[in-house]
C-alpha atoms as an extended CHARMM CRD file, in Angstrom:
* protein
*
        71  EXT
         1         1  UNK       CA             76.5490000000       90.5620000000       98.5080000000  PROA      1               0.0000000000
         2         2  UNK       CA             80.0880000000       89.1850000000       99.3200000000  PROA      2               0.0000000000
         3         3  UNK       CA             82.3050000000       90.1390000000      101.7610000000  PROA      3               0.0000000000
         4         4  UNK       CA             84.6310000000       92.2610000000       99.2180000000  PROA      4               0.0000000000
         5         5  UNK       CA             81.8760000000       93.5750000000       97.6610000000  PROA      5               0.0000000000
         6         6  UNK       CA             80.5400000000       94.6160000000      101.5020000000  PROA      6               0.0000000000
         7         7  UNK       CA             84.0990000000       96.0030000000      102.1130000000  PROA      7               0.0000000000
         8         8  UNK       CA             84.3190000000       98.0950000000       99.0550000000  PROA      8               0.0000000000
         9         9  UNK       CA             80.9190000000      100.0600000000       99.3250000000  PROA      9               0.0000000000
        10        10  UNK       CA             81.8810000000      100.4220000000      103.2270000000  PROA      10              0.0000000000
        11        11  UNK       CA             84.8740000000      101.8860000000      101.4660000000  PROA      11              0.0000000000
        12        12  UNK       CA             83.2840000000      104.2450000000       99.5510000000  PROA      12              0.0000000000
        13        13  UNK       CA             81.0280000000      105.3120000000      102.6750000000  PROA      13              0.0000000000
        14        14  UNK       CA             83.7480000000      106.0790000000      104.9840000000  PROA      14              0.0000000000
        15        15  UNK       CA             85.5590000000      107.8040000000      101.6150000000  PROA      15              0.0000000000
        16        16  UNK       CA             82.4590000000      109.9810000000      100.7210000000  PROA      16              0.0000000000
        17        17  UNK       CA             82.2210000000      110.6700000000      105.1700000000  PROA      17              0.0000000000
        18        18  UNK       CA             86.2540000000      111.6380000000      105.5880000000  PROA      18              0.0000000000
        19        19  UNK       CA             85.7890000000      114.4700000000      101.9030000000  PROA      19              0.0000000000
        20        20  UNK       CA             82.7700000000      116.1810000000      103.8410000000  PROA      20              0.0000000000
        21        21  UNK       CA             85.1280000000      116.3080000000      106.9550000000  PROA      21              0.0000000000
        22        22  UNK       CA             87.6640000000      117.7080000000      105.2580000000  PROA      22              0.0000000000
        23        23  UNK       CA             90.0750000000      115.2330000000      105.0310000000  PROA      23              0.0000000000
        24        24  UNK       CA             92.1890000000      114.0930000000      101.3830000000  PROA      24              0.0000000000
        25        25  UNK       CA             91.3360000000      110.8230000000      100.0490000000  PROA      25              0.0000000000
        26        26  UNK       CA             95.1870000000      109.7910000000      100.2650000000  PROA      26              0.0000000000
        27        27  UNK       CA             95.5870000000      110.7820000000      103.7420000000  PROA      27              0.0000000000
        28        28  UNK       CA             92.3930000000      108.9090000000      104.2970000000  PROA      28              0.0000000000
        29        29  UNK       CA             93.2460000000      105.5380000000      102.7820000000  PROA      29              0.0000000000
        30        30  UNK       CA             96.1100000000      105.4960000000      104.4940000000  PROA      30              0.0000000000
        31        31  UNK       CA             94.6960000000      106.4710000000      108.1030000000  PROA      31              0.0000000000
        32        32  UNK       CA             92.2540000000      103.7480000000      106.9310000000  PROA      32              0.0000000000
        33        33  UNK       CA             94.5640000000      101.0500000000      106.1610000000  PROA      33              0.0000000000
        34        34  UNK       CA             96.7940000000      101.5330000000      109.5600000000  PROA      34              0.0000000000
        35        35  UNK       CA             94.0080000000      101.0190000000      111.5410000000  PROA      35              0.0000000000
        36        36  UNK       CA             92.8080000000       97.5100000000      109.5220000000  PROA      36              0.0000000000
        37        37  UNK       CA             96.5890000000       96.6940000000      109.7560000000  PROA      37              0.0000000000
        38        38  UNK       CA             96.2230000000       97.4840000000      113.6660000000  PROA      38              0.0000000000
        39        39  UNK       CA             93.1790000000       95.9770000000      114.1620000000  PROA      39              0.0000000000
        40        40  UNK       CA             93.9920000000       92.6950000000      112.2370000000  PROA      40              0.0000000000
        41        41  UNK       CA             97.0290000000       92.4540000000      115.0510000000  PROA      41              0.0000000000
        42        42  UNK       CA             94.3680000000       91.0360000000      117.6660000000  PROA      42              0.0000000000
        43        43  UNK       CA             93.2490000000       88.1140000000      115.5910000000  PROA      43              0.0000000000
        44        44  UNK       CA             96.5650000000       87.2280000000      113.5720000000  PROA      44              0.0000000000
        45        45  UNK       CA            100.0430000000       86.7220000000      113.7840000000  PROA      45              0.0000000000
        46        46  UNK       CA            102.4610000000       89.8250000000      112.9470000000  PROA      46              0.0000000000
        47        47  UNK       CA            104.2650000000       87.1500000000      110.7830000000  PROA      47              0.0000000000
        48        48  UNK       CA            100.9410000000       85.8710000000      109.1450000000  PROA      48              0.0000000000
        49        49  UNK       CA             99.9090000000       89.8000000000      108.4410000000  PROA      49              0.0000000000
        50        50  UNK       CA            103.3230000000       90.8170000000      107.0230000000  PROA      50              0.0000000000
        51        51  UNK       CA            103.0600000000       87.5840000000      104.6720000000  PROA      51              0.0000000000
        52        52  UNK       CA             99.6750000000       88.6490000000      103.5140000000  PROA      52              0.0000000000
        53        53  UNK       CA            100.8400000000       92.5780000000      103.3440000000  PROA      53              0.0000000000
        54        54  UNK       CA            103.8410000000       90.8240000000      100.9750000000  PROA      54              0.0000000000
        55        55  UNK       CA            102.2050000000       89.2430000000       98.8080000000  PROA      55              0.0000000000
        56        56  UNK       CA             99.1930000000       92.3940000000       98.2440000000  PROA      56              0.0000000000
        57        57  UNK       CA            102.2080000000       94.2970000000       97.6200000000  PROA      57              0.0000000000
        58        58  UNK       CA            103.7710000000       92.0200000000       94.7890000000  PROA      58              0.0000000000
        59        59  UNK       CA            100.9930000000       92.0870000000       93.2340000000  PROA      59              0.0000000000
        60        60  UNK       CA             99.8950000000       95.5300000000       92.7070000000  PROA      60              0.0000000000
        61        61  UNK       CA             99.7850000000       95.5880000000       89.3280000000  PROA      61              0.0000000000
        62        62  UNK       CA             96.5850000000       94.7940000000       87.3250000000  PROA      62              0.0000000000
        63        63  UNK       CA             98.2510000000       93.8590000000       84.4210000000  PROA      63              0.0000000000
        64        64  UNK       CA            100.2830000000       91.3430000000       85.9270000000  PROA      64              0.0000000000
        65        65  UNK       CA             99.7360000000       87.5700000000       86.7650000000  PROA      65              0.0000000000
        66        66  UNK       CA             99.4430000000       86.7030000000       90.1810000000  PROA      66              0.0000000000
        67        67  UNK       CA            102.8940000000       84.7170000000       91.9650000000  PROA      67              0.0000000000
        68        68  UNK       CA            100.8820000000       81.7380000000       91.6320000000  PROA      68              0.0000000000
        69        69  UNK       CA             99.6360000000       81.9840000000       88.1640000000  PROA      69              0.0000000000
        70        70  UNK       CA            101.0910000000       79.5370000000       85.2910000000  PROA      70              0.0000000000
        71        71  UNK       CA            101.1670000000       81.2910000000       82.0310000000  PROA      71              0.0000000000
């Protein structure tokens, strides 16, 4: 198994564990990604993390080359 494929079933654990506490799947993604966001703080650069953040955010769109892509 790969490491996305490792992060996306631990996904799907802690997804499956916040519903049977109660908690929305929104409002638990997001919990979830400001603590990665926090925790990534201790081994990178706020400058190197918002560049990363960036570029996840530009490309958001499945139907949509990637910045780097040639067409």
């Amino acid at each position: 198994m790969g490491i996305h494929e490792w992060a996306r079933a631990a996904l799907e654990r802690e997804l499956i564990d916040a519903k049977q506490n109660g908690q929305a799947e929104e409002l638990a993604l997001r919990a979830l990604l400001s603590a990665v966001v926090e925790r990534s703080t201790r081994l990178r650069s706020a400058e190197d993390l918002a560049q990363e953040l960036i570029y996840l955010a530009n490309n958001l769109d499945p139907d949509q080359d990637y910045g780097f892509m040639r067409p």
